[in-house]
Amino acid sequence: MRGNQFRLWTLLLGLLWMAAGYASGQTIIIDRPPPMPPMPPVPDPHRRPPRPPMRHMQLQIKNLGVNVAIVDGVAETKIDQIFHNRFDRTVEGTFIYPLDDDVAVSRFTMNINGKEVEGKLLGVEEARRIYESIVARMRDPALLEYVGKRMFQARIFPINPKADVRVRLSYTQMLKSDAGLVGYRYPLNIGKHVFEPIEQISLLARIKSKVAIKSVFCPSHKLAVSRVCDHEVTASYEGAHEYPNRDLKLFYSLSDKEFGLTMLAYRESGNDGYFLARISPPASVLAEDVVAKDISFVIDTSGSMSGGKIEQARRALKFCLSNLNKQDRFNVIPFSHEPLRFADELMPATPENIERARKFANDLKAIGGTNINDALLAVLSDAPKDDETRPYYIVFLTDGQPTISVTDPDEILENVADKNAARVRLFVFGVGHDVNTKLLDLLAEQNRGWRDYVEPGQDLELVLSSFYRKVADPVLGDLSLSFGDLRVHDMYPPKLSDLFSGTELVVTGRYSGLGHKAVKLSGTRRGKEEWHVYETTFPTDDRTHDFLPRLWATRKVGYLLDEIRLHGESKELKQTIVQLATQYGIITPYTAYLVTESDRLAHGERRGVWSSPQARQTVNALEGLGYLDYSEEKQVEATGGRAVARSKVADTLQRAERSIPYNYGGKATDGGDDESRRRVGKDRKARLIEHVGTRTFYYVDGKWIDGTYDGKKETKKIVAFSPEYFGLVSKHKDLAACLALGQRVIVVIDGVAYETTPPPEPREEPSQDKD
């Protein structure tokens, strides 16, 4: 290191998550930077003028590839990266790689441009001194989140001008298993460290286990998961031109039981806890284990369905018919001014009957009005009354509003409720923007089904066929979860749907009480009730899974938005949404970046939001959907693009399996075109909200402010990079990642509000030499 001549190049790549903690990423310290700009002439030869600020020494990350092989709990990670030196001089640097103290690494190798590189593993104390030295000298707190970790260190030389450097890293580790749950973490929260977007990011994980793999999920990123069999799974993630802002977390559960139940919990001492339950059927289900079902397809053939819509509906219907199970029964009921029937009763799914139904579908024509009421009553009258071993599903598709017979939505809902047997499930599809979303959503909600909407230009055949794949093979119905004497509240979804092969049910909620409990999953199969019991522990203080509170809050906001949209706004519901959005950093129609409704942030914050190109783009996108306008007169709208958008947003939130980031709805993560991305990457003000664990920070007037700070307490000022500053970081292990946001941070710890302030600028002393 050469004192004030080096500059920091940080890039987080990642490794080694374990239940007890996690490693962070890798950093390259540039020891020999390009030369300083020439000094301007000065009139006084005895006084050296202040040097101009040095350029940030950021090398571009062109590619980041990660390949993970996990076999029976042993993970081998191989990282392949290509960096680009944009400067016209050769530079040299020191490569450091943080490691948690309790991570057992059996092998660690590093290869740079085809040559094996030697390095050394430093202990916590020596690593701490290096980290704090870098933070203090660079006046950049970004590395604070690594303090308290071990370090792998190696030299990199040369880094040639205008050339690429390829770094390959591999290590092997043992992953811990907690009650059959195994976790792997790859840190990708590097957005604040890079000044250029990463051109290409890819991660491929292959998991093999002697014990059956039940559930595979990622609460941070949208992974593509492919099951080879019950004992082998692959998961992949790809991104391009990104500023990654969240660590990638991958979990999988192991169990020999027929139905897997994965339980995760998060709790801070003295408060109610959060839990997540994932219910998983076997990856492959034998034909004899699939429950025989009855299903009717109710297809709108009114005049508005003419053209491409009716053709797509025909193809989608024929796909569903061709994929019926041989023990199923079915019917097709097209309707316009009145309902028609393919058959007078449910027909066995024989090859002959299916072929007849496919020909019937070919003859469907779009003509006439829309009689929704009579169509639904007709299909409900077909519900078998003498056989409770078979579930009855109705797939209802329409592109319009009721125009014939009963046209009042409330009366239609009442008629359906009177006619429906308790076990009938109604799945609703709205096509286009002319549908009555309030009617369709309530039909699905009140009849234990799902809803979906097909936007203009979207492929109806693709949406409907994708839905049918999910419900083709039911394995357990009428599900419920019980937790013994553990008090559970605010569970979402409040009512569980049926369980189908190839799908999982995700449930979030709050709990009080603690200890080892027996969780019971009950359901019906072929008319008989059955139980599956799982033992798990609900802790009094466990902060490992810090994504759970925000995921729970995301789902609750989705359900509250539906309550307002379908049943009317109340002051209490609105206040609850604002409180949840403020505490957990969730964008909602009532908060709009927490500007219009949050008294604490309202003063002067609107200008700050609008001045950010990233925020402006997201707000524009949401306003275009009508998402931000929940005025009383707009709220009653049930049809049109705004209504469809609101229904889809609320449904997305309440079915979320990952916490929705604050820029949901726009392209704020990408920042738009390349120039916008560069501005967002260089200007930390473009990030308005940051999550650190369960905390939410807001950028206001040049400061990152803890969401729990009420603005009333006097803050305790601490100068950044001072001995007191590093002492506070050493005392509170959760504080480092908070202060890593910047030099100006307000954070509340144990009831005390600390505020970090930048150190004074160093003064240039008069020079004694005369040159």
XYZ file of C-alpha atoms in Angstrom, residues 230-739:
510
model
C -36.397 -36.333 -6.763
C -32.656 -36.444 -6.050
C -31.240 -33.993 -8.616
C -32.133 -30.366 -9.370
C -30.571 -27.522 -11.343
C -31.156 -23.807 -10.760
C -29.914 -20.940 -12.910
C -29.883 -17.147 -13.007
C -28.867 -14.808 -15.814
C -28.593 -11.040 -16.042
C -27.166 -8.481 -18.458
C -26.078 -4.843 -18.048
C -27.012 -4.849 -14.372
C -26.071 -3.094 -11.177
C -26.800 -6.043 -8.854
C -28.238 -4.854 -5.562
C -29.188 -8.007 -3.650
C -27.312 -11.099 -2.505
C -28.454 -14.324 -4.132
C -29.782 -16.831 -1.596
C -30.573 -20.411 -2.533
C -32.317 -22.879 -0.205
C -33.303 -26.493 -0.620
C -34.995 -28.892 1.778
C -34.482 -32.624 2.190
C -37.088 -35.111 3.391
C -38.137 -38.721 2.943
C -41.776 -37.824 3.636
C -44.307 -37.775 0.816
C -45.106 -34.081 1.321
C -42.295 -31.759 2.294
C -42.852 -28.922 4.751
C -40.093 -26.314 4.978
C -40.342 -23.926 7.926
C -38.244 -20.776 8.280
C -38.516 -18.307 11.159
C -37.166 -14.862 12.010
C -37.548 -13.159 15.359
C -36.068 -10.300 17.317
C -36.247 -10.776 21.065
C -39.302 -9.135 22.616
C -41.317 -9.006 19.372
C -43.606 -11.387 17.543
C -41.777 -13.535 15.028
C -42.237 -14.142 11.307
C -42.498 -17.533 9.640
C -42.538 -18.958 6.149
C -43.919 -22.400 5.303
C -43.453 -24.075 1.930
C -45.560 -27.160 1.223
C -44.123 -29.363 -1.515
C -45.547 -32.494 -3.156
C -43.197 -35.140 -4.566
C -41.297 -33.993 -7.634
C -42.643 -36.947 -9.589
C -46.064 -38.369 -8.796
C -47.189 -41.847 -9.826
C -50.326 -42.018 -11.915
C -52.161 -43.850 -9.135
C -51.309 -41.030 -6.685
C -52.900 -38.321 -8.845
C -56.433 -37.535 -7.730
C -59.040 -37.957 -10.453
C -60.721 -34.610 -11.168
C -63.782 -33.193 -12.880
C -63.208 -30.052 -14.912
C -65.384 -27.833 -17.102
C -64.126 -25.178 -19.514
C -66.520 -22.202 -19.796
C -65.486 -20.124 -22.826
C -66.899 -16.733 -23.819
C -67.854 -16.824 -27.521
C -69.588 -13.442 -27.695
C -68.980 -11.133 -30.641
C -66.150 -9.285 -28.888
C -64.082 -12.496 -28.958
C -63.938 -12.494 -32.761
C -60.667 -12.508 -34.634
C -57.427 -13.566 -32.978
C -58.937 -14.024 -29.507
C -61.339 -16.817 -30.469
C -58.615 -18.552 -32.459
C -56.250 -18.471 -29.470
C -59.060 -19.687 -27.214
C -59.650 -22.670 -29.528
C -55.978 -23.638 -29.479
C -55.698 -23.234 -25.699
C -58.839 -25.323 -25.145
C -57.549 -28.086 -27.390
C -54.243 -28.131 -25.498
C -56.065 -28.570 -22.169
C -58.279 -31.321 -23.602
C -55.287 -33.224 -24.978
C -53.596 -33.179 -21.566
C -56.451 -34.527 -19.463
C -55.644 -37.546 -17.325
C -57.377 -40.749 -18.369
C -59.336 -40.960 -15.088
C -60.666 -37.370 -15.417
C -64.138 -36.266 -16.509
C -64.763 -33.034 -18.427
C -67.171 -30.781 -20.271
C -66.962 -27.708 -22.514
C -69.568 -24.931 -22.158
C -69.264 -22.070 -24.658
C -71.557 -19.117 -24.016
C -72.691 -15.894 -25.638
C -76.358 -14.903 -25.265
C -76.933 -18.320 -23.697
C -74.744 -21.242 -22.560
C -74.324 -24.315 -24.753
C -72.866 -27.706 -23.858
C -70.499 -30.107 -25.532
C -72.247 -32.848 -23.532
C -75.269 -33.058 -21.237
C -73.057 -34.296 -18.401
C -69.404 -34.679 -17.476
C -67.745 -37.070 -19.898
C -64.905 -39.570 -19.220
C -61.610 -38.414 -20.736
C -61.365 -41.241 -23.224
C -59.427 -40.705 -26.478
C -62.734 -40.811 -28.397
C -64.436 -38.192 -26.221
C -61.379 -35.935 -26.301
C -61.223 -36.086 -30.089
C -64.946 -35.220 -30.314
C -64.387 -32.267 -27.982
C -61.452 -31.029 -30.055
C -63.659 -31.014 -33.160
C -66.322 -29.197 -31.140
C -63.725 -26.562 -30.235
C -62.839 -26.075 -33.905
C -66.424 -25.024 -34.617
C -66.622 -22.320 -31.913
C -67.623 -18.968 -33.426
C -67.687 -15.507 -31.826
C -71.171 -14.004 -32.091
C -73.855 -12.569 -29.787
C -73.965 -10.982 -26.326
C -72.437 -11.965 -22.973
C -74.552 -13.946 -20.494
C -72.154 -14.551 -17.605
C -74.811 -15.319 -14.992
C -76.520 -18.185 -16.839
C -73.194 -19.660 -17.970
C -71.929 -19.900 -14.391
C -75.176 -21.317 -13.054
C -75.205 -23.920 -15.829
C -71.704 -25.148 -15.103
C -72.341 -25.204 -11.346
C -75.386 -27.395 -11.898
C -73.043 -30.037 -13.343
C -71.179 -30.400 -10.041
C -71.345 -34.077 -9.019
C -73.479 -34.505 -5.939
C -72.867 -38.164 -5.192
C -69.060 -38.421 -5.402
C -66.936 -36.412 -2.980
C -63.720 -38.173 -3.945
C -63.237 -36.011 -7.047
C -62.545 -32.243 -6.940
C -64.543 -30.129 -9.389
C -62.692 -27.296 -11.181
C -64.218 -24.615 -13.381
C -62.070 -22.650 -15.828
C -63.975 -19.486 -16.761
C -62.756 -17.220 -19.587
C -64.341 -13.970 -20.745
C -63.315 -10.756 -22.475
C -66.318 -8.607 -21.558
C -68.972 -7.588 -19.087
C -72.443 -9.108 -18.600
C -74.863 -7.681 -21.174
C -77.709 -10.252 -21.180
C -79.881 -11.754 -18.415
C -78.570 -10.714 -14.991
C -76.101 -7.856 -15.476
C -75.679 -6.582 -11.914
C -72.321 -7.897 -10.587
C -73.547 -8.160 -7.003
C -76.541 -10.228 -8.057
C -74.339 -12.542 -10.125
C -72.051 -13.073 -7.128
C -75.026 -13.827 -4.914
C -76.455 -16.330 -7.433
C -73.122 -18.123 -7.728
C -72.731 -18.286 -3.938
C -76.201 -19.822 -3.577
C -75.494 -22.425 -6.255
C -71.917 -23.350 -5.461
C -71.022 -26.437 -3.468
C -68.176 -25.888 -1.004
C -65.677 -27.969 -2.925
C -66.007 -26.294 -6.342
C -62.986 -24.202 -7.399
C -63.458 -21.380 -9.889
C -60.453 -20.185 -11.897
C -61.038 -16.929 -13.777
C -59.323 -15.468 -16.841
C -60.057 -11.963 -18.096
C -59.045 -11.140 -21.665
C -58.321 -7.510 -22.531
C -59.331 -4.357 -20.647
C -63.126 -4.422 -21.103
C -63.725 -6.945 -18.316
C -65.207 -6.128 -14.911
C -62.217 -6.836 -12.679
C -64.202 -6.455 -9.473
C -66.672 -9.141 -10.562
C -64.015 -11.551 -11.816
C -61.718 -11.113 -8.826
C -64.551 -11.697 -6.353
C -65.677 -14.785 -8.282
C -62.193 -16.243 -7.828
C -61.836 -15.081 -4.222
C -65.218 -16.329 -3.038
C -64.880 -19.676 -4.801
C -61.341 -20.591 -3.713
C -59.768 -20.158 -7.129
C -57.204 -17.973 -8.894
C -57.448 -15.055 -11.267
C -55.339 -13.941 -14.185
C -55.594 -11.387 -16.954
C -54.426 -11.538 -20.540
C -53.303 -8.125 -21.761
C -53.987 -6.959 -25.328
C -51.311 -8.472 -27.547
C -50.490 -11.188 -25.002
C -50.797 -14.812 -26.083
C -53.998 -16.243 -24.549
C -53.024 -19.769 -25.576
C -49.733 -19.505 -23.665
C -51.375 -18.158 -20.478
C -54.182 -20.724 -20.363
C -51.971 -23.700 -21.216
C -49.452 -22.620 -18.568
C -52.267 -22.472 -16.008
C -53.539 -25.922 -16.918
C -50.126 -27.481 -16.420
C -50.273 -26.282 -12.804
C -53.673 -27.826 -12.021
C -53.487 -30.944 -14.190
C -52.465 -33.283 -11.355
C -54.125 -32.572 -7.976
C -52.636 -34.550 -5.084
C -54.177 -33.017 -1.933
C -57.216 -30.789 -1.396
C -58.863 -28.741 1.364
C -55.508 -27.953 2.954
C -54.999 -26.399 6.372
C -52.063 -25.818 8.701
C -52.268 -25.993 12.495
C -49.525 -25.018 14.920
C -50.656 -26.558 18.209
C -50.491 -24.079 21.085
C -48.406 -21.605 19.079
C -50.425 -18.440 18.437
C -50.364 -17.586 14.733
C -51.855 -14.451 13.173
C -51.751 -12.413 9.956
C -51.251 -15.516 7.805
C -51.215 -15.051 4.017
C -52.923 -16.491 2.129
C -55.688 -16.766 4.741
C -57.157 -19.787 2.905
C -54.963 -22.420 1.314
C -55.629 -23.651 -2.198
C -55.314 -27.249 -3.312
C -51.889 -28.788 -3.830
C -50.914 -29.894 -7.321
C -47.992 -31.915 -8.593
C -45.142 -29.682 -9.739
C -46.228 -26.704 -7.628
C -45.631 -25.480 -4.088
C -47.769 -23.564 -1.626
C -46.079 -20.667 0.145
C -47.506 -19.346 3.420
C -46.211 -16.434 5.507
C -47.386 -15.194 8.888
C -46.575 -13.927 12.383
C -46.291 -15.921 15.603
C -45.929 -15.487 19.344
C -44.712 -18.124 21.752
C -41.662 -20.255 21.188
C -40.139 -23.682 21.440
C -40.283 -27.048 19.728
C -43.676 -27.529 18.078
C -45.520 -30.067 15.956
C -46.941 -28.480 12.807
C -49.801 -30.446 11.242
C -50.703 -30.344 7.560
C -54.171 -31.750 6.913
C -56.007 -32.295 3.660
C -58.326 -34.615 1.755
C -57.491 -37.164 -0.886
C -60.183 -39.195 -2.620
C -62.715 -38.113 -0.056
C -60.641 -39.136 2.954
C -58.907 -36.796 5.370
C -55.219 -37.323 6.074
C -52.581 -35.694 8.290
C -48.857 -35.077 8.004
C -46.983 -33.947 11.111
C -43.649 -32.094 11.128
C -41.527 -31.045 14.061
C -39.833 -27.648 14.023
C -38.534 -25.010 16.389
C -39.840 -21.459 16.685
C -37.028 -19.359 18.198
C -37.204 -16.462 20.631
C -34.322 -14.679 18.869
C -32.993 -15.740 15.471
C -32.129 -13.166 12.788
C -30.650 -15.436 10.152
C -33.440 -15.181 7.582
C -33.761 -11.408 7.491
C -35.766 -11.440 4.234
C -38.836 -12.877 5.982
C -40.275 -9.665 7.534
C -40.267 -7.824 4.207
C -41.727 -10.810 2.348
C -44.548 -11.063 4.898
C -45.220 -7.310 4.671
C -45.255 -7.471 0.853
C -47.961 -10.132 0.919
C -50.009 -8.312 3.535
C -49.930 -5.084 1.503
C -51.203 -7.048 -1.510
C -54.175 -8.379 0.439
C -54.971 -4.958 1.904
C -54.910 -3.387 -1.559
C -57.396 -6.034 -2.695
C -59.608 -5.287 0.303
C -59.700 -1.599 -0.616
C -60.162 -2.242 -4.329
C -62.930 -4.808 -3.946
C -64.685 -3.717 -0.756
C -63.944 -0.008 -0.400
C -61.388 2.193 1.301
C -61.315 2.884 5.024
C -59.052 5.122 7.032
C -57.738 2.160 9.030
C -56.791 0.131 5.943
C -55.076 3.111 4.348
C -53.094 3.888 7.515
C -52.020 0.257 7.820
C -50.705 0.228 4.251
C -48.762 3.460 4.821
C -47.287 2.124 8.079
C -46.199 -1.164 6.457
C -44.755 0.635 3.428
C -42.791 3.044 5.615
C -41.430 0.382 7.946
C -40.512 -2.202 5.313
C -39.739 0.017 2.307
C -42.521 -1.194 0.011
C -43.855 1.048 -2.736
C -47.658 1.337 -2.690
C -50.278 3.539 -4.349
C -50.612 5.440 -1.081
C -46.950 6.173 -0.509
C -45.353 6.765 -3.921
C -41.815 6.481 -2.623
C -43.120 7.457 0.799
C -43.340 11.065 -0.390
C -46.991 12.041 -0.321
C -48.082 10.228 2.833
C -45.087 10.107 5.146
C -44.982 13.274 7.289
C -41.419 12.586 8.279
C -40.167 12.513 4.699
C -42.627 14.864 3.013
C -40.757 18.122 3.649
C -38.630 18.868 0.608
C -38.448 15.252 -0.447
C -40.548 15.528 -3.590
C -37.883 17.654 -5.266
C -35.231 15.134 -4.344
C -37.247 12.295 -5.807
C -38.017 14.075 -9.039
C -34.393 15.124 -9.508
C -33.343 11.482 -9.609
C -33.589 10.037 -13.148
C -33.984 6.563 -11.685
C -36.910 7.539 -9.473
C -38.513 9.678 -12.177
C -38.541 6.728 -14.560
C -40.135 4.381 -12.044
C -42.782 6.907 -10.989
C -43.621 7.559 -14.654
C -44.079 3.829 -15.236
C -46.378 3.462 -12.247
C -48.389 6.551 -13.114
C -48.829 5.130 -16.601
C -50.542 2.120 -15.030
C -52.720 4.307 -12.860
C -51.013 2.627 -9.928
C -50.223 5.815 -8.034
C -53.672 7.406 -8.394
C -56.029 5.999 -5.775
C -58.330 8.981 -5.498
C -61.908 8.236 -4.473
C -63.389 8.749 -7.916
C -60.780 6.514 -9.563
C -61.142 3.811 -6.954
C -64.633 2.785 -8.093
C -63.459 1.955 -11.622
C -63.831 -1.768 -12.268
C -63.017 -1.831 -15.975
C -60.266 -0.524 -18.205
C -56.499 -0.718 -18.263
C -56.133 0.905 -14.827
C -58.437 -1.633 -13.200
C -56.654 -4.591 -14.800
C -53.257 -3.188 -13.796
C -54.352 -2.704 -10.178
C -55.706 -6.231 -9.986
C -52.480 -7.675 -11.349
C -50.308 -5.579 -9.015
C -52.280 -6.642 -5.935
C -52.223 -10.286 -7.041
C -48.475 -10.148 -7.657
C -47.839 -8.746 -4.190
C -50.019 -11.228 -2.326
C -48.541 -14.215 -4.154
C -44.953 -12.968 -3.867
C -42.267 -15.529 -3.081
C -39.628 -12.794 -2.973
C -39.836 -9.352 -1.427
C -40.707 -6.938 -4.236
C -37.951 -4.300 -4.545
C -38.909 -0.660 -4.270
C -38.484 -0.089 -8.007
C -41.182 -2.644 -8.848
C -43.170 -1.606 -11.910
C -40.436 0.323 -13.712
C -36.915 -0.229 -15.011
C -35.136 1.531 -12.195
C -32.759 -1.343 -11.603
C -31.416 -1.013 -15.126
C -31.690 2.758 -15.227
C -32.831 2.744 -18.846
C -30.222 3.240 -21.563
C -26.463 2.986 -21.066
C -26.065 6.666 -20.252
C -28.821 6.496 -17.619
C -27.199 3.431 -16.105
C -23.904 5.255 -15.849
C -25.581 8.168 -14.089
C -27.335 5.845 -11.667
C -24.137 3.921 -10.988
C -22.101 7.051 -10.323
C -24.711 8.937 -8.310
C -25.646 7.268 -5.058
C -28.461 9.806 -4.714
C -30.242 7.843 -7.430
C -30.844 5.106 -4.855
C -33.672 6.405 -2.706
C -34.299 3.328 -0.573
C -31.853 0.731 0.720
C -32.507 -2.387 2.764
C -29.942 -3.579 5.286
C -31.192 -6.742 6.936
C -34.652 -5.853 8.232
C -33.893 -2.130 8.314
C -35.022 0.300 5.649
C -33.017 3.462 4.953
C -34.259 6.509 3.016
C -32.029 9.006 1.241
C -33.119 12.475 2.372
C -31.128 15.715 2.063
C -27.839 13.922 1.547
C -28.290 11.454 4.426
C -29.304 7.821 4.734
C -31.959 7.801 7.484
C -33.057 4.700 9.398
C -36.791 4.123 8.907
C -37.208 3.656 12.661
C -35.867 7.157 13.388
C -38.793 9.461 14.225
C -36.876 12.712 13.776
C -37.607 13.812 17.345
C -34.602 12.449 19.194
C -31.360 14.366 19.181
C -28.732 12.384 17.343
C -25.334 11.528 18.742
C -22.803 12.822 16.229
C -19.811 10.646 15.328
C -17.141 11.695 12.841
C -16.694 9.112 10.125
C -13.406 7.170 10.207
C -12.556 8.383 13.708
C -11.492 5.962 16.483
C -14.967 6.336 18.025
C -16.483 5.433 14.652
C -14.523 2.192 14.327
C -15.101 1.432 17.991
C -18.851 1.616 17.468
C -18.597 -0.720 14.476
C -16.587 -3.168 16.557
C -19.148 -3.095 19.382
C -22.267 -3.609 17.241
C -21.801 -6.308 14.614
C -24.984 -5.334 12.717
C -23.924 -1.696 12.417
C -21.142 -2.072 9.861
C -23.461 -2.842 6.933
C -25.632 0.184 7.846
C -22.712 2.619 7.941
